[in-house]
Amino acid sequence: LTSEAVQALCPDRAGQLWLGTEAGLRWLDIRPSAFQRPLPAAATGAVWALDATPAELWLGTEQAGVLRLDRSTGRVAERLRHQTNDTTSLADNFVRALLAAPDGGLWVGTQRHGLDYRAPGATGFRHFRHRPGQAGSLADDFVRCLYRDPLDGALWVGTEGGLCRLADARTGRFVSYRHQPGATTSLPSNYVRCVRRDPAGRLWVATGGGGLCRLDDARTGRFTTLPTPMIPTSGWLMIGVEMRPPIPP
């Protein structure tokens, strides 16, 4: 592995682990346990987001927009970039999150210009933005993570301004959850890094600066924040958690 900065991980059904790093795309075939470079670093630059389907690998990059890799040939089959003269092009070439939908649609979270969606068969993107003072808009234009809820298919969006759930795809209306100072049952931090639902059906949210919390009531926005262990005040601490039932209610 030629870069110590790994920014995205994506396992696939073939037993390979794909890594997005500051030095480009890497993959690890777990059987021989050897890292490979499927594309030259110059073709991708830093890779921040990955998502895999049986036939394709999607890459979100820092400067090159979105790349679709054909896994049967190992070649880039499609490049999606911002075009200044095309309002339906990708809004931002710095891509932080990707989600390939089961129906062929593609969700793209960007660092500066919100959330984009390309419908199945379409060539252009629909843009979702934060609109100050407008209820129901995206909480922030810096999108950190995307998650499709296995319970109902809802789209969860983690941003630098809170957690969002797409409530109405037709109108683009979001329900947002934000930190409320002094409210211990609100989202502990607006910097949302990851969203996942566990086998027991509970939705967990990892935040920057606020630790790990669980959404107990989506209607009222009530969260339970787990106690934070003592961590170093300098340097980096990486924590991996495997959740197995039972987890205290």
C-alpha positions as semicolon CSV with decimal commas, in nm:
position;residue;x (nm);y (nm);z (nm)
1;L;0,000;0,000;0,000
2;T;0,169;0,318;-0,119
3;S;-0,041;0,572;0,074
4;E;-0,113;0,576;0,446
5;A;-0,420;0,797;0,396
6;V;-0,710;0,560;0,320
7;Q;-1,030;0,761;0,274
8;A;-1,283;0,503;0,153
9;L;-1,334;0,125;0,175
10;C;-1,571;-0,090;-0,027
11;P;-1,585;-0,472;-0,013
12;D;-1,748;-0,655;-0,303
13;R;-1,911;-0,993;-0,350
14;A;-1,604;-1,137;-0,523
15;G;-1,399;-1,117;-0,206
16;Q;-1,204;-0,808;-0,305
17;L;-1,158;-0,498;-0,092
18;W;-1,141;-0,168;-0,279
19;L;-0,962;0,129;-0,121
20;G;-0,974;0,497;-0,209
21;T;-0,652;0,670;-0,105
22;E;-0,475;1,001;-0,153
23;A;-0,262;0,820;-0,412
24;G;-0,558;0,686;-0,610
25;L;-0,745;0,356;-0,628
26;R;-0,618;0,028;-0,481
27;W;-0,769;-0,316;-0,435
28;L;-0,683;-0,609;-0,216
29;D;-0,754;-0,965;-0,325
30;I;-0,799;-1,117;0,019
31;R;-0,688;-1,462;-0,096
32;P;-0,327;-1,376;-0,194
33;S;-0,338;-1,067;0,032
34;A;-0,158;-0,840;-0,210
35;F;-0,255;-0,483;-0,290
36;Q;-0,299;-0,402;-0,659
37;R;-0,332;-0,077;-0,854
38;P;-0,601;-0,116;-1,122
39;L;-0,558;0,240;-1,252
40;P;-0,262;0,478;-1,257
41;A;-0,279;0,748;-0,992
42;A;-0,283;1,016;-1,262
43;A;-0,618;0,881;-1,389
44;T;-0,797;0,931;-1,058
45;G;-0,601;1,146;-0,816
46;A;-0,718;1,118;-0,457
47;V;-1,022;0,888;-0,421
48;W;-1,267;0,981;-0,145
49;A;-1,569;0,762;-0,214
50;L;-1,642;0,414;-0,352
51;D;-1,946;0,204;-0,429
52;A;-1,959;-0,133;-0,602
53;T;-2,219;-0,322;-0,803
54;P;-2,165;-0,670;-0,951
55;A;-2,055;-0,519;-1,284
56;E;-1,918;-0,177;-1,193
57;L;-1,712;0,019;-0,944
58;W;-1,794;0,386;-0,888
59;L;-1,518;0,624;-0,776
60;G;-1,561;0,968;-0,623
61;T;-1,245;1,174;-0,659
62;E;-1,101;1,502;-0,533
63;Q;-1,055;1,666;-0,872
64;A;-1,172;1,428;-1,145
65;G;-1,539;1,402;-1,050
66;V;-1,700;1,056;-1,077
67;L;-1,553;0,760;-1,264
68;R;-1,731;0,435;-1,351
69;L;-1,497;0,138;-1,379
70;D;-1,607;-0,162;-1,586
71;R;-1,495;-0,454;-1,372
72;S;-1,492;-0,700;-1,660
73;T;-1,235;-0,498;-1,853
74;G;-1,072;-0,295;-1,576
75;R;-1,119;0,020;-1,782
76;V;-1,292;0,349;-1,711
77;A;-1,628;0,327;-1,888
78;E;-1,762;0,671;-1,795
79;R;-1,640;1,002;-1,655
80;L;-1,876;1,253;-1,499
81;R;-1,740;1,602;-1,442
82;H;-1,862;1,953;-1,382
83;Q;-1,909;2,152;-1,703
84;T;-1,940;2,527;-1,659
85;N;-2,173;2,561;-1,958
86;D;-2,403;2,273;-1,861
87;T;-2,636;2,321;-1,563
88;T;-2,725;1,950;-1,561
89;S;-2,364;1,836;-1,527
90;L;-2,209;1,724;-1,198
91;A;-2,219;2,021;-0,962
92;D;-1,872;1,974;-0,813
93;N;-1,568;1,767;-0,908
94;F;-1,477;1,711;-0,542
95;V;-1,692;1,408;-0,456
96;R;-1,720;1,290;-0,095
97;A;-1,994;1,024;-0,112
98;L;-2,148;0,789;-0,367
99;L;-2,451;0,562;-0,372
100;A;-2,543;0,347;-0,670
101;A;-2,916;0,277;-0,636
102;P;-3,061;-0,068;-0,718
103;D;-3,267;0,079;-1,003
104;G;-2,960;0,220;-1,177
105;G;-2,982;0,572;-1,038
106;L;-2,675;0,741;-0,893
107;W;-2,651;0,969;-0,587
108;V;-2,343;1,190;-0,552
109;G;-2,250;1,391;-0,244
110;T;-2,009;1,677;-0,308
111;Q;-1,787;1,887;-0,086
112;R;-1,911;2,231;-0,190
113;H;-2,232;2,204;-0,390
114;G;-2,469;1,967;-0,215
115;L;-2,627;1,648;-0,345
116;D;-2,673;1,537;-0,705
117;Y;-2,894;1,263;-0,849
118;R;-2,887;1,104;-1,193
119;A;-3,200;0,903;-1,272
120;P;-3,177;0,567;-1,452
121;G;-3,116;0,625;-1,822
122;A;-3,065;1,000;-1,779
123;T;-2,759;1,193;-1,890
124;G;-2,788;1,490;-1,655
125;F;-2,813;1,546;-1,282
126;R;-3,078;1,693;-1,060
127;H;-2,930;1,918;-0,791
128;F;-3,032;1,941;-0,424
129;R;-2,894;2,240;-0,233
130;H;-2,904;2,406;0,104
131;R;-3,130;2,711;0,088
132;P;-3,085;2,936;0,393
133;G;-3,418;3,008;0,554
134;Q;-3,602;2,754;0,339
135;A;-3,758;2,471;0,539
136;G;-3,711;2,130;0,382
137;S;-3,390;2,205;0,196
138;L;-3,066;2,012;0,241
139;A;-2,906;2,090;0,580
140;D;-2,568;2,183;0,430
141;D;-2,391;2,174;0,093
142;F;-2,093;1,976;0,229
143;V;-2,214;1,614;0,202
144;R;-2,010;1,358;0,395
145;C;-2,200;1,030;0,360
146;L;-2,499;0,862;0,194
147;Y;-2,695;0,561;0,314
148;R;-2,993;0,375;0,171
149;D;-3,208;0,248;0,457
150;P;-3,270;-0,127;0,420
151;L;-3,598;-0,097;0,610
152;D;-3,785;0,134;0,374
153;G;-3,535;0,242;0,105
154;A;-3,515;0,597;0,241
155;L;-3,206;0,802;0,162
156;W;-3,009;0,935;0,459
157;V;-2,761;1,216;0,398
158;G;-2,486;1,310;0,641
159;T;-2,365;1,669;0,605
160;E;-2,152;1,924;0,788
161;G;-2,477;2,088;0,899
162;G;-2,670;1,790;1,033
163;L;-2,841;1,466;0,935
164;C;-3,105;1,461;0,660
165;R;-3,362;1,213;0,533
166;L;-3,513;1,260;0,189
167;A;-3,884;1,273;0,268
168;D;-4,019;1,353;-0,078
169;A;-3,805;1,285;-0,385
170;R;-4,053;1,457;-0,617
171;T;-4,036;1,793;-0,438
172;G;-3,686;1,751;-0,298
173;R;-3,801;1,797;0,060
174;F;-3,571;1,682;0,340
175;V;-3,630;1,626;0,709
176;S;-3,326;1,753;0,898
177;Y;-3,192;1,670;1,243
178;R;-2,949;1,917;1,400
179;H;-2,766;1,969;1,725
180;Q;-2,958;2,184;1,970
181;P;-2,733;2,341;2,237
182;G;-2,842;2,228;2,582
183;A;-3,072;1,955;2,448
184;T;-2,917;1,623;2,552
185;T;-3,150;1,421;2,329
186;S;-3,070;1,610;2,009
187;L;-2,804;1,511;1,755
188;P;-2,477;1,552;1,951
189;S;-2,290;1,715;1,661
190;N;-2,386;1,850;1,320
191;Y;-2,078;1,691;1,160
192;V;-2,225;1,360;1,043
193;R;-1,970;1,108;0,920
194;C;-2,155;0,776;0,885
195;V;-2,507;0,631;0,912
196;R;-2,592;0,262;0,948
197;R;-2,881;0,045;1,068
198;D;-2,798;-0,261;1,280
199;P;-2,958;-0,609;1,260
200;A;-3,203;-0,510;1,536
201;G;-3,335;-0,222;1,325
202;R;-3,173;0,065;1,516
203;L;-3,024;0,358;1,324
204;W;-2,675;0,462;1,434
205;V;-2,506;0,791;1,350
206;A;-2,133;0,860;1,383
207;T;-2,045;1,225;1,426
208;G;-1,735;1,440;1,434
209;G;-1,688;1,577;1,784
210;G;-2,008;1,431;1,926
211;G;-1,936;1,060;1,920
212;L;-2,179;0,781;1,835
213;C;-2,554;0,816;1,878
214;R;-2,874;0,627;1,805
215;L;-3,189;0,775;1,656
216;D;-3,469;0,659;1,886
217;D;-3,760;0,853;1,739
218;A;-3,744;0,988;1,385
219;R;-4,067;1,183;1,433
220;T;-3,946;1,387;1,730
221;G;-3,574;1,372;1,655
222;R;-3,481;1,210;1,984
223;F;-3,129;1,064;2,000
224;T;-2,937;0,865;2,260
225;T;-2,565;0,944;2,267
226;L;-2,334;0,667;2,383
227;P;-2,081;0,755;2,655
228;T;-1,749;0,853;2,501
229;P;-1,438;0,677;2,636
230;M;-1,130;0,878;2,717
231;I;-0,933;0,934;2,398
232;P;-0,595;1,095;2,327
233;T;-0,592;1,473;2,301
234;S;-0,342;1,457;2,016
235;G;-0,271;1,225;1,725
236;W;-0,520;0,987;1,562
237;L;-0,730;0,713;1,713
238;M;-0,908;0,469;1,482
239;I;-1,186;0,260;1,634
240;G;-1,355;-0,033;1,465
241;V;-1,684;-0,155;1,606
242;E;-1,868;-0,475;1,527
243;M;-2,224;-0,464;1,658
244;R;-2,386;-0,789;1,759
245;P;-2,716;-0,830;1,943
246;P;-2,797;-0,783;2,218
247;I;-2,720;-0,413;2,251
248;P;-2,866;-0,234;2,554
249;P;-3,192;-0,058;2,463
